PDB file of C-alpha atoms in Angstrom:
ATOM      1  CA  UNK W 144       0.000   0.000   0.000  1.00  0.00           C
ATOM      2  CA  UNK W 145       1.165   3.565  -0.591  1.00  0.00           C
ATOM      3  CA  UNK W 146       2.532   5.235   2.541  1.00  0.00           C
ATOM      4  CA  UNK W 147       4.272   8.564   3.248  1.00  0.00           C
ATOM      5  CA  UNK W 148       7.712   6.921   3.195  1.00  0.00           C
ATOM      6  CA  UNK W 149       7.063   4.692   0.183  1.00  0.00           C
ATOM      7  CA  UNK W 150       5.221   1.397   0.172  1.00  0.00           C
ATOM      8  CA  UNK W 151       4.073  -0.600   3.186  1.00  0.00           C
ATOM      9  CA  UNK W 152       4.275  -4.391   3.173  1.00  0.00           C
ATOM     10  CA  UNK W 153       0.792  -5.529   4.196  1.00  0.00           C
ATOM     11  CA  UNK W 154       1.474  -9.270   4.042  1.00  0.00           C
ATOM     12  CA  UNK W 155       2.239  -9.666   7.794  1.00  0.00           C
ATOM     13  CA  UNK W 156      -0.951  -7.807   8.704  1.00  0.00           C
ATOM     14  CA  UNK W 157      -2.971  -9.870   6.224  1.00  0.00           C
ATOM     15  CA  UNK W 158      -1.518 -13.148   7.534  1.00  0.00           C
ATOM     16  CA  UNK W 159      -2.331 -12.160  11.134  1.00  0.00           C
ATOM     17  CA  UNK W 160      -5.860 -11.201  10.139  1.00  0.00           C
ATOM     18  CA  UNK W 161      -6.443 -14.515   8.374  1.00  0.00           C
ATOM     19  CA  UNK W 162      -4.797 -16.643  11.082  1.00  0.00           C
ATOM     20  CA  UNK W 163      -6.216 -14.962  14.177  1.00  0.00           C
ATOM     21  CA  UNK W 164      -8.782 -12.223  13.631  1.00  0.00           C
ATOM     22  CA  UNK W 165     -10.964 -13.879  10.984  1.00  0.00           C
ATOM     23  CA  UNK W 166     -11.389 -17.132  12.953  1.00  0.00           C
ATOM     24  CA  UNK W 167     -12.291 -15.058  16.039  1.00  0.00           C
ATOM     25  CA  UNK W 168     -14.872 -13.110  14.004  1.00  0.00           C
ATOM     26  CA  UNK W 169     -16.359 -16.318  12.595  1.00  0.00           C
ATOM     27  CA  UNK W 170     -16.619 -17.776  16.118  1.00  0.00           C
ATOM     28  CA  UNK W 171     -18.206 -14.587  17.472  1.00  0.00           C
ATOM     29  CA  UNK W 172     -20.911 -14.672  14.804  1.00  0.00           C
ATOM     30  CA  UNK W 173     -21.518 -18.431  15.214  1.00  0.00           C
ATOM     31  CA  UNK W 174     -21.778 -18.087  19.001  1.00  0.00           C
ATOM     32  CA  UNK W 175     -24.123 -15.091  18.687  1.00  0.00           C
ATOM     33  CA  UNK W 176     -26.489 -16.849  16.268  1.00  0.00           C
ATOM     34  CA  UNK W 177     -26.518 -20.015  18.417  1.00  0.00           C
ATOM     35  CA  UNK W 178     -26.785 -18.332  21.825  1.00  0.00           C
ATOM     36  CA  UNK W 179     -29.669 -16.065  20.816  1.00  0.00           C
ATOM     37  CA  UNK W 180     -31.294 -18.580  18.443  1.00  0.00           C
ATOM     38  CA  UNK W 181     -31.736 -16.025  15.682  1.00  0.00           C
ATOM     39  CA  UNK W 182     -32.123 -16.579  11.949  1.00  0.00           C
ATOM     40  CA  UNK W 183     -30.674 -13.250  10.845  1.00  0.00           C
ATOM     41  CA  UNK W 184     -29.099 -10.015  11.943  1.00  0.00           C
ATOM     42  CA  UNK W 185     -30.961  -7.094  10.367  1.00  0.00           C
ATOM     43  CA  UNK W 186     -29.417  -3.667   9.842  1.00  0.00           C
ATOM     44  CA  UNK W 187     -29.176  -0.803   7.326  1.00  0.00           C
ATOM     45  CA  UNK W 188     -27.078  -1.838   4.335  1.00  0.00           C
ATOM     46  CA  UNK W 189     -25.176   1.446   4.492  1.00  0.00           C
ATOM     47  CA  UNK W 190     -25.044   4.039   7.291  1.00  0.00           C
ATOM     48  CA  UNK W 191     -26.170   6.925   5.067  1.00  0.00           C
ATOM     49  CA  UNK W 192     -27.773   7.703   1.736  1.00  0.00           C
ATOM     50  CA  UNK W 193     -25.568   7.135  -1.303  1.00  0.00           C
ATOM     51  CA  UNK W 194     -23.203   9.929  -2.259  1.00  0.00           C
ATOM     52  CA  UNK W 195     -23.672  11.803  -5.523  1.00  0.00           C
ATOM     53  CA  UNK W 196     -21.168  10.800  -8.196  1.00  0.00           C
ATOM     54  CA  UNK W 197     -17.941  12.781  -8.056  1.00  0.00           C
ATOM     55  CA  UNK W 198     -14.316  12.555  -6.929  1.00  0.00           C
ATOM     56  CA  UNK W 199     -15.253  12.382  -3.238  1.00  0.00           C
ATOM     57  CA  UNK W 200     -17.774   9.585  -3.829  1.00  0.00           C
ATOM     58  CA  UNK W 201     -14.976   7.212  -4.844  1.00  0.00           C
ATOM     59  CA  UNK W 202     -12.489   8.139  -2.117  1.00  0.00           C
ATOM     60  CA  UNK W 203     -11.042   5.543   0.257  1.00  0.00           C
ATOM     61  CA  UNK W 204     -12.860   7.234   3.168  1.00  0.00           C
ATOM     62  CA  UNK W 205     -16.232   7.083   1.388  1.00  0.00           C
ATOM     63  CA  UNK W 206     -15.643   3.459   0.406  1.00  0.00           C
ATOM     64  CA  UNK W 207     -14.858   2.584   4.032  1.00  0.00           C
ATOM     65  CA  UNK W 208     -18.019   4.336   5.200  1.00  0.00           C
ATOM     66  CA  UNK W 209     -20.252   2.524   2.737  1.00  0.00           C
ATOM     67  CA  UNK W 210     -18.919  -0.964   3.492  1.00  0.00           C
ATOM     68  CA  UNK W 211     -18.719  -0.618   7.278  1.00  0.00           C
ATOM     69  CA  UNK W 212     -22.044  -2.365   7.921  1.00  0.00           C
ATOM     70  CA  UNK W 213     -21.651  -5.219   5.431  1.00  0.00           C
ATOM     71  CA  UNK W 214     -17.904  -5.820   5.661  1.00  0.00           C
ATOM     72  CA  UNK W 215     -17.775  -7.771   8.965  1.00  0.00           C
ATOM     73  CA  UNK W 216     -20.240 -10.439   7.844  1.00  0.00           C
ATOM     74  CA  UNK W 217     -18.568 -10.656   4.465  1.00  0.00           C
ATOM     75  CA  UNK W 218     -15.164 -11.077   6.107  1.00  0.00           C
ATOM     76  CA  UNK W 219     -16.611 -13.879   8.229  1.00  0.00           C
ATOM     77  CA  UNK W 220     -17.947 -15.609   5.103  1.00  0.00           C
ATOM     78  CA  UNK W 221     -21.573 -15.236   6.154  1.00  0.00           C
ATOM     79  CA  UNK W 222     -24.395 -15.216   3.650  1.00  0.00           C
ATOM     80  CA  UNK W 223     -26.117 -11.871   3.317  1.00  0.00           C
ATOM     81  CA  UNK W 224     -29.020 -10.494   1.351  1.00  0.00           C
ATOM     82  CA  UNK W 225     -29.934  -6.873   0.731  1.00  0.00           C
ATOM     83  CA  UNK W 226     -33.577  -5.843   0.378  1.00  0.00           C
ATOM     84  CA  UNK W 227     -34.578  -2.443  -1.036  1.00  0.00           C
ATOM     85  CA  UNK W 228     -36.975  -0.898   1.479  1.00  0.00           C
ATOM     86  CA  UNK W 229     -37.574   2.634   0.257  1.00  0.00           C
ATOM     87  CA  UNK W 230     -36.151   5.878  -1.022  1.00  0.00           C
ATOM     88  CA  UNK W 231     -34.454   8.641   0.938  1.00  0.00           C
ATOM     89  CA  UNK W 232     -36.998  11.368   1.727  1.00  0.00           C
ATOM     90  CA  UNK W 233     -35.016  14.198   0.165  1.00  0.00           C
ATOM     91  CA  UNK W 234     -32.420  12.374  -1.951  1.00  0.00           C
ATOM     92  CA  UNK W 235     -34.845   9.943  -3.622  1.00  0.00           C
ATOM     93  CA  UNK W 236     -31.979   7.436  -3.625  1.00  0.00           C
ATOM     94  CA  UNK W 237     -32.559   3.789  -2.613  1.00  0.00           C
ATOM     95  CA  UNK W 238     -32.359   2.705   1.018  1.00  0.00           C
ATOM     96  CA  UNK W 239     -31.588  -0.930   1.783  1.00  0.00           C
ATOM     97  CA  UNK W 240     -31.966  -3.403   4.616  1.00  0.00           C
ATOM     98  CA  UNK W 241     -29.284  -6.081   5.045  1.00  0.00           C
ATOM     99  CA  UNK W 242     -29.885  -9.521   6.508  1.00  0.00           C
ATOM    100  CA  UNK W 243     -26.862 -11.619   7.506  1.00  0.00           C
ATOM    101  CA  UNK W 244     -27.353 -15.197   8.611  1.00  0.00           C
ATOM    102  CA  UNK W 245     -25.385 -18.098  10.025  1.00  0.00           C
ATOM    103  CA  UNK W 246     -23.039 -20.003   7.740  1.00  0.00           C
ATOM    104  CA  UNK W 247     -25.042 -22.223   5.404  1.00  0.00           C
ATOM    105  CA  UNK W 248     -28.325 -20.315   5.803  1.00  0.00           C
ATOM    106  CA  UNK W 249     -28.381 -18.915   2.260  1.00  0.00           C
ATOM    107  CA  UNK W 250     -31.786 -20.360   1.321  1.00  0.00           C
ATOM    108  CA  UNK W 251     -33.340 -19.277   4.610  1.00  0.00           C
ATOM    109  CA  UNK W 252     -32.035 -15.732   4.122  1.00  0.00           C
ATOM    110  CA  UNK W 253     -33.421 -15.512   0.602  1.00  0.00           C
ATOM    111  CA  UNK W 254     -36.803 -16.680   1.950  1.00  0.00           C
ATOM    112  CA  UNK W 255     -36.691 -14.037   4.691  1.00  0.00           C
ATOM    113  CA  UNK W 256     -35.716 -11.346   2.192  1.00  0.00           C
ATOM    114  CA  UNK W 257     -38.561 -12.312  -0.127  1.00  0.00           C
ATOM    115  CA  UNK W 258     -41.033 -12.252   2.786  1.00  0.00           C
ATOM    116  CA  UNK W 259     -39.879  -8.743   3.746  1.00  0.00           C
ATOM    117  CA  UNK W 260     -40.185  -7.626   0.132  1.00  0.00           C
ATOM    118  CA  UNK W 261     -43.763  -8.976  -0.018  1.00  0.00           C
ATOM    119  CA  UNK W 262     -44.655  -7.135   3.207  1.00  0.00           C
ATOM    120  CA  UNK W 263     -43.172  -3.804   2.121  1.00  0.00           C
ATOM    121  CA  UNK W 264     -44.158  -3.954  -1.527  1.00  0.00           C
ATOM    122  CA  UNK W 265     -42.078  -3.014  -4.514  1.00  0.00           C
ATOM    123  CA  UNK W 266     -39.874   0.048  -4.070  1.00  0.00           C
ATOM    124  CA  UNK W 267     -40.303   2.624  -6.846  1.00  0.00           C
ATOM    125  CA  UNK W 268     -37.309   3.588  -8.965  1.00  0.00           C
ATOM    126  CA  UNK W 269     -35.155   6.317  -7.456  1.00  0.00           C
ATOM    127  CA  UNK W 270     -33.780   9.330  -9.222  1.00  0.00           C
TER     128      UNK W 270
END
């Protein structure tokens, strides 16, 4: 990765993440789903309405912001489904609801997502 003094070797950090942190994250999710007997965690897909296209919308900071809710489950290898649930009141841009489930619950998650979509109805096209 680029750094002020040149390039930074990220391989040691990556290896530590894969050897220690990812297994801990996977265990945390598995324990949480089992302990609370839940089929899915439900949360906003992104923490804010989408940014208008422009240089700032593709910055590293913006990217980090927009993946912060979905990245942990993805890093743990969990299945996830995103359901459109409406449009921002002033932006008229889509708003989504994310469902993450235990490992191997892909079909169950799709069923839950489809049930939510039936309850909420079809979301109109945004701007």
